[in-house]
Amino acid sequence: QALDPQSVGALLRSIEETLADASPRVLVLVGSKDTFCRGMAVAQLADSSDARGATTAGAIDDYVRCLMALRFAGRPTLAVVEGQALGGGVGLLCACDVVLAGEQASFGLPEVLFGLAPAMVLPLLMERVGRRTARVWALTGTVRNAEQARAAGLVDEVVASAELSTVTQR
């Protein structure tokens, strides 16, 4: 799913609550089988606010807070990607310490197709894949498969879908 003002706020609260609880040793970020995260909802970004009054600026601020909380968490963070990770979804997984991907996972930065730059994602992406690769990914909007993402350094391990749960537990 894409992140709208409500869902990004809920994600931030979930991350903060998990990190405030001392009992979980690892924070695991998991999407659905088909979609890890499609990033920010572009249609909602065009509106200044939605019916509930959640502003685009507030959603963007919450998204950046999610990235910072994951990146600087006081415990290991793990992203488990089975489906699409696009735009801001790539940012979320880049903020994690370890990224596992199922064989069917795909990764892309479609912002360029809308005339935008993945500005919030780019610093974290450069940490993972290097400056040159990050630039190419940001300028092309090309979707990469799990093995291409692993070869670039975005993904740490590609796992058969049937094994993903077992490897995540390990």
XYZ file of N, CA, C and O in Angstrom:
680
model
N 0.833 -1.183 0.000
C 0.000 0.000 0.000
C 0.872 1.239 0.000
O 2.048 1.204 0.369
N 0.302 2.331 -0.393
C 1.002 3.610 -0.359
C 0.763 4.276 0.995
O -0.226 4.008 1.674
N 1.672 5.127 1.379
C 1.567 5.834 2.655
C 0.779 7.122 2.469
O 1.207 8.018 1.740
N -0.362 7.220 3.121
C -1.125 8.458 3.149
C -0.917 9.079 4.531
O -0.235 8.493 5.377
N -1.471 10.261 4.780
C -1.224 10.891 6.086
C -1.581 10.009 7.284
O -0.859 9.998 8.278
N -2.670 9.228 7.190
C -3.053 8.387 8.328
C -2.111 7.193 8.485
O -1.686 6.880 9.597
N -1.803 6.523 7.380
C -0.987 5.311 7.503
C 0.455 5.617 7.886
O 1.065 4.864 8.643
N 1.003 6.727 7.413
C 2.378 7.054 7.816
C 2.412 7.450 9.287
O 3.357 7.111 10.007
N 1.359 8.095 9.757
C 1.273 8.415 11.188
C 1.161 7.153 12.028
O 1.798 7.033 13.081
N 0.355 6.193 11.556
C 0.212 4.920 12.269
C 1.530 4.145 12.266
O 1.902 3.531 13.271
N 2.247 4.177 11.144
C 3.548 3.503 11.070
C 4.526 4.122 12.058
O 5.226 3.411 12.780
N 4.566 5.443 12.112
C 5.456 6.122 13.051
C 5.134 5.732 14.494
O 6.031 5.395 15.271
N 3.853 5.741 14.837
C 3.469 5.367 16.207
C 3.879 3.929 16.513
O 4.393 3.634 17.597
N 3.685 3.040 15.559
C 4.059 1.643 15.758
C 5.567 1.484 15.966
O 6.008 0.753 16.856
N 6.354 2.174 15.161
C 7.816 2.117 15.305
C 8.232 2.673 16.662
O 9.021 2.056 17.389
N 7.690 3.836 17.021
C 8.062 4.467 18.295
C 7.649 3.610 19.487
O 8.411 3.478 20.455
N 6.446 2.999 19.432
C 5.989 2.142 20.525
C 6.881 0.903 20.657
O 7.226 0.494 21.761
N 7.242 0.322 19.530
C 8.100 -0.861 19.564
C 9.469 -0.518 20.145
O 10.009 -1.262 20.959
N 10.014 0.619 19.734
C 11.334 1.007 20.232
C 11.296 1.435 21.693
O 12.308 1.330 22.391
N 10.146 1.893 22.167
C 10.016 2.298 23.576
C 9.896 1.079 24.490
O 10.215 1.163 25.681
N 9.468 -0.041 23.937
C 9.322 -1.282 24.707
C 10.670 -1.996 24.718
O 11.221 -2.312 23.674
N 11.188 -2.261 25.884
C 12.515 -2.880 25.999
C 12.524 -4.369 25.662
O 13.584 -4.938 25.430
N 11.365 -5.019 25.626
C 11.367 -6.473 25.451
C 11.704 -6.952 24.033
O 12.433 -7.933 23.908
N 11.212 -6.348 22.958
C 11.625 -6.863 21.641
C 13.109 -6.577 21.391
O 13.564 -5.446 21.530
N 13.849 -7.617 21.025
C 15.280 -7.433 20.769
C 15.541 -6.905 19.377
O 16.611 -6.350 19.116
N 14.589 -7.110 18.464
C 14.739 -6.700 17.071
C 13.433 -6.079 16.603
O 12.357 -6.560 16.959
N 13.523 -5.026 15.816
C 12.343 -4.452 15.180
C 12.290 -5.002 13.757
O 13.254 -4.862 13.003
N 11.185 -5.662 13.410
C 11.030 -6.252 12.082
C 9.938 -5.494 11.338
O 8.811 -5.380 11.827
N 10.272 -4.989 10.172
C 9.345 -4.252 9.319
C 8.946 -5.168 8.169
O 9.802 -5.599 7.389
N 7.655 -5.492 8.092
C 7.151 -6.432 7.094
C 5.943 -5.820 6.401
O 5.089 -5.223 7.049
N 5.884 -5.995 5.089
C 4.711 -5.575 4.335
C 3.852 -6.781 4.023
O 3.975 -7.831 4.649
N 3.001 -6.640 3.027
C 2.183 -7.772 2.605
C 2.960 -8.617 1.601
O 4.044 -8.244 1.173
N 2.382 -9.727 1.201
C 3.041 -10.612 0.244
C 3.271 -9.909 -1.103
O 4.287 -10.108 -1.735
N 2.336 -9.080 -1.515
C 2.438 -8.406 -2.812
C 3.136 -7.051 -2.754
O 3.695 -6.594 -3.742
N 3.080 -6.416 -1.608
C 3.617 -5.061 -1.508
C 4.274 -4.835 -0.156
O 3.622 -4.962 0.880
N 5.556 -4.469 -0.192
C 6.222 -4.034 1.039
C 5.716 -2.644 1.368
O 5.151 -2.394 2.411
N 5.925 -1.705 0.428
C 5.427 -0.339 0.556
C 5.637 0.379 -0.770
O 6.718 0.316 -1.340
N 4.618 1.062 -1.252
C 4.712 1.815 -2.510
C 5.077 3.280 -2.293
O 4.972 4.072 -3.208
N 5.507 3.628 -1.100
C 5.921 5.004 -0.831
C 4.743 5.908 -0.535
O 3.653 5.460 -0.224
N 4.977 7.190 -0.647
C 3.944 8.175 -0.354
C 2.885 8.173 -1.448
O 3.196 8.022 -2.631
N 1.637 8.377 -1.069
C 0.519 8.430 -2.007
C 0.603 9.745 -2.775
O 0.309 10.808 -2.237
N 1.024 9.667 -4.032
C 1.266 10.873 -4.831
C 0.009 11.711 -4.962
O 0.057 12.943 -4.874
N -1.143 11.086 -5.147
C -2.391 11.840 -5.283
C -2.669 12.663 -4.034
O -3.128 13.800 -4.113
N -2.361 12.083 -2.869
C -2.590 12.817 -1.631
C -1.570 13.935 -1.439
O -1.871 14.925 -0.798
N -0.379 13.750 -1.986
C 0.625 14.813 -1.869
C 0.189 16.061 -2.630
O 0.571 17.168 -2.279
N -0.606 15.876 -3.670
C -1.076 17.019 -4.463
C -2.083 17.854 -3.692
O -2.249 19.037 -3.949
N -2.795 17.241 -2.741
C -3.772 17.955 -1.921
C -3.080 18.531 -0.700
O -2.173 17.936 -0.156
N -3.532 19.678 -0.253
C -2.894 20.287 0.918
C -3.319 19.592 2.205
O -2.600 19.597 3.184
N -4.527 19.008 2.231
C -4.954 18.240 3.392
C -6.085 17.316 2.975
O -6.739 17.528 1.972
N -6.304 16.295 3.775
C -7.394 15.373 3.468
C -8.606 15.717 4.333
O -8.602 16.688 5.084
N -9.644 14.905 4.227
C -10.896 15.182 4.923
C -10.728 15.226 6.439
O -11.471 15.908 7.128
N -9.770 14.514 6.975
C -9.550 14.494 8.418
C -8.590 15.590 8.876
O -8.250 15.660 10.043
N -8.085 16.388 7.953
C -7.203 17.488 8.317
C -5.749 17.117 8.447
O -4.942 17.915 8.906
N -5.388 15.890 8.068
C -3.978 15.492 8.124
C -3.258 16.115 6.939
O -3.616 15.870 5.800
N -2.285 16.933 7.196
C -1.639 17.669 6.118
C -0.526 16.876 5.467
O 0.057 15.979 6.070
N -0.266 17.235 4.224
C 0.841 16.624 3.499
C 2.154 16.895 4.214
O 2.984 15.996 4.366
N 2.341 18.111 4.679
C 3.578 18.447 5.395
C 3.729 17.582 6.642
O 4.821 17.114 6.953
N 2.643 17.336 7.342
C 2.689 16.480 8.520
C 3.038 15.046 8.164
O 3.792 14.387 8.875
N 2.481 14.567 7.039
C 2.780 13.200 6.594
C 4.243 13.074 6.209
O 4.895 12.074 6.534
N 4.770 14.062 5.535
C 6.183 14.034 5.146
C 7.070 14.085 6.384
O 8.048 13.349 6.488
N 6.697 14.908 7.346
C 7.456 14.984 8.600
C 7.419 13.636 9.326
O 8.447 13.156 9.806
N 6.239 13.008 9.373
C 6.128 11.696 10.016
C 6.974 10.659 9.283
O 7.605 9.812 9.912
N 6.993 10.715 7.956
C 7.797 9.767 7.180
C 9.284 9.927 7.502
O 9.979 8.942 7.747
N 9.756 11.148 7.549
C 11.165 11.400 7.885
C 11.456 10.915 9.300
O 12.506 10.316 9.552
N 10.529 11.111 10.215
C 10.711 10.615 11.580
C 10.778 9.085 11.602
O 11.535 8.510 12.389
N 9.997 8.418 10.728
C 10.091 6.948 10.613
C 11.494 6.546 10.180
O 12.100 5.631 10.757
N 12.007 7.228 9.146
C 13.349 6.913 8.644
C 14.395 7.089 9.734
O 15.265 6.229 9.922
N 14.318 8.191 10.456
C 15.307 8.475 11.494
C 15.186 7.475 12.651
O 16.204 7.011 13.182
N 13.962 7.137 13.025
C 13.771 6.176 14.121
C 14.350 4.811 13.751
O 15.013 4.169 14.570
N 14.121 4.385 12.514
C 14.670 3.103 12.076
C 16.190 3.157 11.977
O 16.893 2.254 12.420
N 16.697 4.216 11.383
C 18.138 4.334 11.143
C 18.937 4.406 12.432
O 20.032 3.888 12.545
N 18.380 5.068 13.439
C 19.107 5.278 14.682
C 18.476 4.540 15.863
O 18.657 4.933 17.017
N 17.768 3.455 15.585
C 17.143 2.648 16.638
C 18.229 2.078 17.550
O 19.337 1.797 17.110
N 17.885 1.887 18.790
C 18.848 1.342 19.751
C 18.924 -0.173 19.734
O 19.444 -0.767 20.669
N 18.396 -0.781 18.699
C 18.445 -2.240 18.525
C 18.439 -2.539 17.032
O 18.157 -1.655 16.224
N 18.750 -3.749 16.641
C 18.777 -4.080 15.211
C 17.397 -3.944 14.565
O 16.374 -4.217 15.196
N 17.396 -3.520 13.320
C 16.165 -3.413 12.550
C 16.290 -4.280 11.298
O 17.358 -4.360 10.693
N 15.192 -4.914 10.945
C 15.173 -5.854 9.829
C 13.979 -5.534 8.949
O 12.856 -5.420 9.441
N 14.216 -5.397 7.646
C 13.127 -5.238 6.679
C 12.988 -6.555 5.929
O 13.979 -7.121 5.469
N 11.763 -7.029 5.820
C 11.461 -8.258 5.096
C 10.565 -7.865 3.924
O 9.424 -7.445 4.132
N 11.096 -7.994 2.710
C 10.408 -7.515 1.511
C 10.008 -8.703 0.645
O 10.867 -9.453 0.200
N 8.690 -8.859 0.438
C 8.220 -9.931 -0.442
C 7.759 -9.381 -1.785
O 7.985 -9.990 -2.808
N 7.094 -8.280 -1.815
C 6.541 -7.733 -3.054
C 7.255 -6.474 -3.481
O 8.477 -6.360 -3.363
N 6.476 -5.499 -3.921
C 7.040 -4.232 -4.399
C 7.511 -3.347 -3.260
O 6.825 -3.197 -2.261
N 8.669 -2.750 -3.458
C 9.158 -1.681 -2.590
C 9.486 -0.531 -3.532
O 10.416 -0.614 -4.338
N 8.685 0.506 -3.478
C 8.854 1.628 -4.394
C 8.994 2.924 -3.614
O 8.417 3.088 -2.543
N 9.756 3.859 -4.164
C 9.879 5.193 -3.593
C 10.195 5.181 -2.116
O 11.230 4.689 -1.671
N 9.278 5.726 -1.325
C 9.468 5.779 0.114
C 9.600 4.423 0.768
O 10.186 4.297 1.833
N 9.074 3.377 0.129
C 9.268 2.020 0.634
C 10.729 1.621 0.584
O 11.243 0.950 1.475
N 11.415 2.059 -0.474
C 12.857 1.828 -0.573
C 13.564 2.575 0.558
O 14.486 2.058 1.173
N 13.107 3.766 0.868
C 13.691 4.518 1.977
C 13.547 3.795 3.302
O 14.490 3.747 4.090
N 12.374 3.226 3.553
C 12.159 2.496 4.807
C 13.111 1.317 4.931
O 13.718 1.117 5.978
N 13.267 0.563 3.873
C 14.170 -0.591 3.977
C 15.626 -0.157 4.046
O 16.424 -0.800 4.709
N 15.976 0.946 3.381
C 17.352 1.460 3.478
C 17.693 1.896 4.898
O 18.854 1.845 5.296
N 16.697 2.317 5.649
C 16.938 2.769 7.020
C 17.167 1.604 7.974
O 17.648 1.801 9.085
N 16.853 0.393 7.533
C 17.016 -0.797 8.378
C 18.444 -1.342 8.286
O 19.134 -1.144 7.300
N 18.835 -2.066 9.311
C 20.175 -2.646 9.365
C 20.348 -3.813 8.410
O 21.414 -3.978 7.808
N 19.326 -4.651 8.302
C 19.382 -5.848 7.461
C 18.131 -5.883 6.595
O 17.035 -5.594 7.085
N 18.310 -6.257 5.328
C 17.181 -6.362 4.405
C 17.160 -7.764 3.806
O 18.113 -8.186 3.154
N 16.064 -8.472 4.054
C 15.813 -9.772 3.442
C 14.777 -9.564 2.350
O 13.817 -8.811 2.544
N 14.960 -10.239 1.228
C 13.995 -10.115 0.132
C 13.605 -11.482 -0.370
O 14.447 -12.368 -0.517
N 12.330 -11.650 -0.630
C 11.854 -12.847 -1.296
C 12.241 -12.780 -2.763
O 12.541 -11.707 -3.295
N 12.223 -13.915 -3.414
C 12.634 -13.984 -4.826
C 11.789 -13.105 -5.741
O 12.273 -12.652 -6.771
N 10.553 -12.846 -5.365
C 9.650 -12.065 -6.210
C 9.661 -10.566 -5.878
O 8.930 -9.796 -6.502
N 10.472 -10.155 -4.941
C 10.520 -8.737 -4.554
C 11.039 -7.884 -5.702
O 11.842 -8.337 -6.522
N 10.575 -6.647 -5.738
C 11.066 -5.693 -6.740
C 11.239 -4.326 -6.083
O 10.583 -4.008 -5.094
N 12.143 -3.537 -6.660
C 12.563 -2.289 -6.041
C 12.677 -1.195 -7.097
O 13.239 -1.434 -8.169
N 12.180 -0.010 -6.791
C 12.296 1.074 -7.755
C 12.033 2.432 -7.137
O 11.456 2.540 -6.045
N 12.479 3.441 -7.841
C 12.272 4.827 -7.442
C 11.514 5.534 -8.568
O 12.114 6.166 -9.442
N 10.187 5.462 -8.562
C 9.406 6.022 -9.664
C 9.204 7.536 -9.603
O 8.558 8.105 -10.478
N 9.788 8.201 -8.617
C 9.581 9.646 -8.473
C 9.899 10.417 -9.751
O 9.213 11.381 -10.097
N 10.944 9.988 -10.463
C 11.347 10.693 -11.681
C 10.219 10.707 -12.712
O 10.113 11.629 -13.502
N 9.348 9.708 -12.706
C 8.228 9.648 -13.638
C 7.212 10.754 -13.372
O 6.406 11.088 -14.237
N 7.244 11.318 -12.166
C 6.360 12.407 -11.785
C 7.089 13.749 -11.768
O 6.559 14.747 -11.280
N 8.330 13.760 -12.242
C 9.124 14.981 -12.244
C 9.680 15.327 -10.878
O 10.013 16.477 -10.613
N 9.792 14.346 -10.010
C 10.284 14.562 -8.647
C 11.607 13.840 -8.444
O 11.961 12.947 -9.203
N 12.296 14.211 -7.397
C 13.523 13.518 -6.992
C 13.234 12.791 -5.682
O 12.479 13.290 -4.850
N 13.838 11.616 -5.466
C 13.636 10.900 -4.211
C 14.499 11.491 -3.100
O 15.358 10.816 -2.521
N 14.288 12.758 -2.802
C 15.172 13.516 -1.923
C 15.292 12.941 -0.520
O 16.381 12.917 0.049
N 14.193 12.472 0.055
C 14.258 11.954 1.420
C 14.930 10.583 1.471
O 15.536 10.223 2.463
N 14.835 9.830 0.394
C 15.363 8.471 0.318
C 16.841 8.454 -0.042
O 17.594 7.594 0.400
N 17.261 9.396 -0.855
C 18.595 9.368 -1.456
C 19.754 9.247 -0.469
O 20.652 8.431 -0.695
N 19.787 9.980 0.641
C 20.930 9.817 1.562
C 21.063 8.391 2.099
O 22.167 7.852 2.183
N 19.938 7.772 2.437
C 19.981 6.398 2.945
C 20.312 5.413 1.828
O 21.045 4.446 2.049
N 19.801 5.652 0.642
C 20.110 4.790 -0.494
C 21.601 4.851 -0.822
O 22.224 3.828 -1.091
N 22.191 6.040 -0.757
C 23.628 6.176 -1.029
C 24.462 5.409 0.000
O 25.504 4.866 -0.345
N 24.010 5.350 1.251
C 24.710 4.553 2.270
C 24.740 3.081 1.897
O 25.716 2.403 2.125
N 23.652 2.606 1.316
C 23.532 1.184 1.000
C 24.182 0.805 -0.319
O 24.809 -0.239 -0.402
N 23.979 1.597 -1.370
C 24.422 1.164 -2.706
C 25.535 2.020 -3.289
O 26.048 1.705 -4.359
N 25.883 3.106 -2.629
C 26.901 4.003 -3.155
C 26.284 5.118 -3.987
O 25.156 5.030 -4.450
N 27.063 6.140 -4.140
C 26.590 7.364 -4.792
C 26.232 7.161 -6.256
O 25.192 7.608 -6.723
N 27.090 6.495 -6.983
C 26.875 6.328 -8.420
C 25.619 5.503 -8.716
O 24.792 5.882 -9.540
N 25.478 4.381 -8.036
C 24.303 3.534 -8.243
C 23.038 4.254 -7.815
O 22.017 4.190 -8.510
N 23.086 4.942 -6.695
C 21.920 5.689 -6.223
C 21.503 6.737 -7.254
O 20.307 6.916 -7.520
N 22.446 7.406 -7.842
C 22.142 8.429 -8.856
C 21.453 7.795 -10.059
O 20.442 8.300 -10.544
N 21.981 6.677 -10.541
C 21.383 6.001 -11.699
C 19.964 5.549 -11.363
O 19.043 5.743 -12.157
N 19.785 4.951 -10.195
C 18.452 4.490 -9.813
C 17.480 5.659 -9.717
O 16.344 5.554 -10.149
N 17.917 6.785 -9.159
C 17.048 7.948 -8.993
C 16.688 8.596 -10.322
O 15.593 9.130 -10.478
N 17.590 8.542 -11.286
C 17.355 9.209 -12.568
C 16.638 8.355 -13.598
O 16.117 8.885 -14.581
N 16.603 7.048 -13.400
C 15.997 6.189 -14.414
C 14.598 5.712 -14.065
O 13.801 5.458 -14.968
N 14.292 5.534 -12.805
C 12.991 5.011 -12.419
C 12.815 3.536 -12.744
O 11.717 3.005 -12.644
N 13.880 2.862 -13.127
C 13.823 1.443 -13.488
C 13.553 0.585 -12.264
O 14.130 0.810 -11.201
N 12.694 -0.409 -12.432
C 12.410 -1.356 -11.352
C 13.420 -2.492 -11.450
O 13.668 -3.041 -12.518
N 14.027 -2.832 -10.315
C 15.007 -3.922 -10.242
C 14.422 -5.114 -9.503
O 13.629 -4.938 -8.576
N 14.861 -6.314 -9.872
C 14.401 -7.502 -9.167
C 15.283 -7.730 -7.931
O 16.247 -7.000 -7.690
N 14.954 -8.761 -7.168
C 15.646 -9.020 -5.904
C 17.133 -9.292 -6.096
O 17.968 -8.787 -5.336
N 17.488 -10.073 -7.099
C 18.907 -10.379 -7.329
C 19.687 -9.143 -7.756
O 20.830 -8.943 -7.340
N 19.087 -8.291 -8.577
C 19.751 -7.043 -8.972
C 19.945 -6.146 -7.752
O 20.994 -5.508 -7.600
N 18.949 -6.101 -6.884
C 19.049 -5.288 -5.668
C 20.127 -5.837 -4.731
O 20.858 -5.075 -4.107
N 20.228 -7.164 -4.651
C 21.280 -7.774 -3.824
C 22.658 -7.459 -4.393
O 23.569 -7.077 -3.670
N 22.809 -7.585 -5.694
C 24.097 -7.308 -6.335
C 24.515 -5.852 -6.129
O 25.709 -5.560 -5.992
N 23.553 -4.954 -6.061
C 23.854 -3.531 -5.861
C 24.121 -3.189 -4.397
O 24.665 -2.131 -4.093
N 23.730 -4.068 -3.473
C 23.930 -3.804 -2.049
C 22.695 -3.319 -1.322
O 22.737 -3.075 -0.118
N 21.582 -3.194 -2.023
C 20.350 -2.748 -1.379
C 19.781 -3.840 -0.480
O 19.271 -3.562 0.606
N 19.877 -5.069 -0.935
C 19.355 -6.223 -0.214
C 20.539 -7.038 0.301
O 21.520 -7.221 -0.414
N 20.427 -7.544 1.522
C 21.502 -8.347 2.099
C 21.392 -9.822 1.729
O 22.404 -10.491 1.562
N 20.170 -10.314 1.616
C 19.996 -11.732 1.305
C 18.682 -11.933 0.562
O 17.648 -11.385 0.962
N 18.727 -12.690 -0.533
C 17.530 -13.081 -1.267
C 17.196 -14.504 -0.850
O 18.063 -15.378 -0.843
N 15.939 -14.713 -0.503
C 15.506 -15.975 0.073
C 14.297 -16.494 -0.709
O 13.430 -15.706 -1.102
N 14.233 -17.800 -0.906
C 13.052 -18.397 -1.518
C 11.833 -18.043 -0.670
O 11.899 -18.049 0.562
N 10.744 -17.720 -1.327
C 9.534 -17.292 -0.605
C 9.119 -18.274 0.481
O 8.707 -17.873 1.573
N 9.236 -19.563 0.205
C 8.849 -20.581 1.188
C 9.757 -20.562 2.420
O 9.342 -21.014 3.493
N 10.958 -20.026 2.291
C 11.930 -20.001 3.390
C 11.967 -18.652 4.133
O 12.662 -18.529 5.146
N 11.264 -17.659 3.624
C 11.379 -16.301 4.158
C 11.038 -16.224 5.645
O 11.764 -15.590 6.413
N 9.984 -16.874 6.060
C 9.605 -16.846 7.469
C 10.679 -17.484 8.351
O 11.041 -16.931 9.397
N 11.229 -18.611 7.914
C 12.264 -19.307 8.678
C 13.525 -18.458 8.790
O 14.110 -18.334 9.866
N 13.929 -17.870 7.694
C 15.143 -17.035 7.692
C 14.909 -15.783 8.539
O 15.805 -15.335 9.263
N 13.715 -15.227 8.486
C 13.394 -14.047 9.314
C 13.511 -14.404 10.789
O 14.083 -13.629 11.566
N 13.007 -15.541 11.198
C 13.101 -15.962 12.598
C 14.542 -16.165 13.041
O 14.902 -15.851 14.162
N 15.372 -16.667 12.119
C 16.795 -16.869 12.431
C 17.462 -15.542 12.686
O 18.191 -15.315 13.581
